[in-house]
Amino acid sequence: MQKQRAYIGHHGPELLDSGTTRFRLWAPDARNVSLIVVGAQTLPMIAAEDGWYSIDAPYGAGTLYRFLIDDELHVPDPASRAQAGDIHTPSLVVDTGNDYLWRNGQWQGRPWHETVLYEMHVGLYGGYRAMELHLAELANLGVTAIELMPIAEFPGDRNWGYDGVLPYAPEAAYGSPEELKHLIDTAHGLGLMVFLDVVYNHFGPDGNYLGRYAKHFFRHDQQTPWGDAIDFRRREVRDFFIDNALMWLMDYRFDGLRFDAVHAITDRSFLTELASRVHASVEPGRHVHLVLENEDNRSSLLSQGFTAQWNDDGHNVLHTLLTDESQGYYADYHQDATTKLARFLGEGFIYQGQNNRRGEGRGEPSGHLSPTSFVLFLQNHDQTGNRAFGERLVSLADPDALRAATAVLLLSPMVPLLFMGEEWGARQPFLFFTSHHGELADAVREGRRNEFAEFAEFADEATRERIPDPNAVSTFEDSRPDFTARNEPGHADWYALYRQLLRIRHAEIVPRLPGARFLDSRVLGEAAVMTRWQLGDGCRLRLELNLSDADVPLHAAPEAATLLFASRQSTDQAQDLLAPRMAKLYLEKAI
């Protein structure tokens, strides 16, 4: 076992020794700042240059404290490493270097091409300790990395996590910082990487006091869907988030970060600086992966320190072909869907500068990138939870077509992401949930329902009122997957399929992924394509996919090709036809 040296950043408390802590706060718009130690004294903090206040106080780990702004406003530390209970309770000094003895401290991570991601919500599992009990079965399935939805401290004890306001503090309702480290340590012992979804584009609507004492943390000339944009032109602001990323990677030993909605971060230089500092800071030989969510499809960022990007284009075109849905953003994919399917499989992004339905150009060329630069999924928290009733794809799509799409997900050279419960065909919804109160709760509930006003099926108010209230406890509980259902009728077959496909992936695809590239992709017929990828060892992976209801003609696979998988048995054995709702994958040996 070994201790982990704490990462020391610019923001937040720093233990100088066992009985002394340096407290600091960037508060350029405060006239004065004091440190309030719960059960002890209030100490005036010393003003320094550029709006900083600090004090070295005789208090160590376990100290509860707040800041007092201008003798009138009590606030938590915005870089609190832990909270006593919630965002409005005192902050807690944590000895992040000595609070946990790592059993797997020599873990160096895994190469990116080995990644099979599994997205999880800690609260729905019952917290860090309860989630830990599921790790062994995920490793046995063939998952190699879990990805936690955001865990930064948020208001209440139920939330997706994207309303966080204290990004350095792990959510107290899920357990202690030590329990989070134990979860990560256990995962590493099983060969699992652990990723964390972080939100650097906004703060939640409740409990963020930065605008009161650090107005220039935000810029009023740029707006995001959540209000004023964060001002990454400020050194102090950049350091606040870069230090946060480094804290998760160094103190907690996360193996990677997923950055939420970076298209809402207008200062691209912040992103490239963040990636540069991360890679310069981690230990030599350690695998750390940085993954983007970016609606702008800025493929150039993937050669500037970022490992991969969530491929929403791939999800969206597969979803519309599986469900025939065409409302909202699916309208951009429903028209000429087969051509777009071929482009996604053959080049990564669909939108590489083309105009969307609003006439706006979107994206950059992506075909030169490795297929492993793209994280592919059929479901995730957004694509399921942003539906009014949170339906999972197993309830929306034809089973044979969904099996074919699952083969694409798990056997293409792109990096697959599964959403919790997907592998056994869970039918519990995943709904949008929060635990706000009062006027904010009312606003969130009505705002959620009004989001669907433009959809035909929710045109009348009475129908919209059926949409679950995000703040109801039942909305959270209804979203909890039935973790005991894996072996039950109707679920065991899905689980067996995922296990089979992941075994094929690890045996036949993963060893050949280094050096893989896109090769070609062509349309066979309506909702049917043939795609080939050049693998790193000279072999080629060939996909024949037909999501339509009719046979489509194709050329027979070359004699040298080995059939890796067929998603179902075809009643027609003709070699020049591909049956409806079917996927076949072949490995063409190098000559």
Phi, psi and omega in degrees: 000151179213154176273156180249123179295132183291141174281130180254115178254194182274334185248151174092174184286150177229119176287118179273326171201186187297340183236012182224134179232138172267116177260140181211152181209133173271109185220067186295342181256009176267143175282324176203156180224138176235153174264124176255115176263120184298128180079005181227240190237167173254126185240128176293136180269155185269127178283135178235190182290156172062026174087011181272145171234141180208163174199139172265115187241150185280061180220141184245203181302141182095353180290134175261134186208161172220171170249146176247118183262123175053035176061019184219334187241121176270128182225151172286166173289121181295342175248030176304134177277348176190154177246151179293335180197310184210184184293337182262004177265172180296155173278161187233129175286129182237134175273084189291345178270341185235006185274354183207136175260116185282127176280331183240048185294344179270001180303131181248006181086192180226152175300149185300323186292346177275359191285130165231107187274151178222109184277134186223149173251117188300319183298322180288341174273348180098013178111177185298315184293319180291323178298324182303331183291344183263354189292320184298319181291329176291318177297321179294328178294327184122003173291140178242357181204133171258148178235117181273129169300161191308139181240006177298142186308126181233167180289135180080195182237010177225123181189147172303329182114349183272008172254022182295146179233348178235085193290347179270347188257118175297140183306120185293331180295341181269345182135186184271164173304323178297322179291325175296317178296323179296320176302312181294318180299316179297318178301315180299322178296337178265003181084014181263130167284160177230122178252154177233133174276121181242150185242107181245014182255348179191168171248159177292168186278352184233123173098006178263111183256004186303323182296342180281320185242356177217069187301330184277010168293339183235159176237128187275351181273355178229134182245149172239174176302346183250007180119206181304138179289152173286139186266091182281005174286339182277132180301317182297325180289315178302313182296326179304316183274323178294317176298325178297314178301316181292326176299312181298320184283325185266311184284322184259351176065029170301148182268348180185166180232143171250122186264117184289132167042058181289349174296342177273001175258106189281339182269096183296330182296333175299316182296315182291325176294318179303310181299318181297316182291325177298309184292333177282341187263329184287157184296146176302137178088350181273135178273116175231130189240133182245121188239136184257147155252120187210102180297341181282354179052047179280084184296337181298333178295338183281358171245015181233042173102351179260141189279318188198172177224143171300130183263081177298327178303314181298314177302312189295319180288322176295320181297315183291329176287329180280330188243344186065020176285142185221009181270161180062219184291345176293343177299330179290346185242340184290318179286130180056043187296326183293318177298320180291325175299315180296321180292317179299313182290331185263348184217353180099274178277150170273313180269108181237038184122347180291157179282142173271191185295341179266005181080017181260130175290141185215130170100170178228156180306142186227353186296342180280347182280160173291145175303334180286358174284357185237130174265118183257146179207154171260336178213151169202185184298320181292306190291336174268309186290337179277359170283148184303321183245012171062029184293141174274160188296332180297338179268355187245338190242156173298134184301319180294318178296322179292323176297320178297316179294326178295323175298320176298315181303313191264347181242354174287163179287354175289159182277122184277148173233128175256150176254136189316127180090345182302322189290343174245015177068040180304137181252356174296140179289163167241106187260164174279124182224147177217179174222051176280167182225162173063220184296325179295319177300317178299316182294319180294318180297313181289322178298320178299315182290325180288339177302334186258009183298331182280352178274138187302319184288349179242027185294327182262149186297324182298321178292319181296331180292346177283344179295128186304141177290120181303333186270354179287137178302325181297329179296319176293311184295324179293341182272356183281118179299150175275095187289352179268357190273358190304323185259008182276157177305139183088347179241325184299324180295321178296317181297318179297322179297313180297318179296316179299313183294321180290328175294319176297316181302310184291329182277319191249332187260307187304314181298340184259002187285324178302125182088004180292153178210161174292145180241291178201160180206134181218156180279132176263329183175188180300122178062027182222135182218161169236127183229144174231143174238139174275122180268165189293337181266010180096343176288163175238139174259126184242128177248129169245117188232128177228105179263008180272180180262010184229155172299148173231144179285149176206167174275142179299148178296143178304153183301329183283355184277141175251128178287116178276322185195141168234131189290341174198165177281134178263137177286339178255113184271009180301133183284345183259013178229144173249122186292159179299149173051054186219145173233137173233138176236130181240150170252116179265115185292148176294141181265000000 
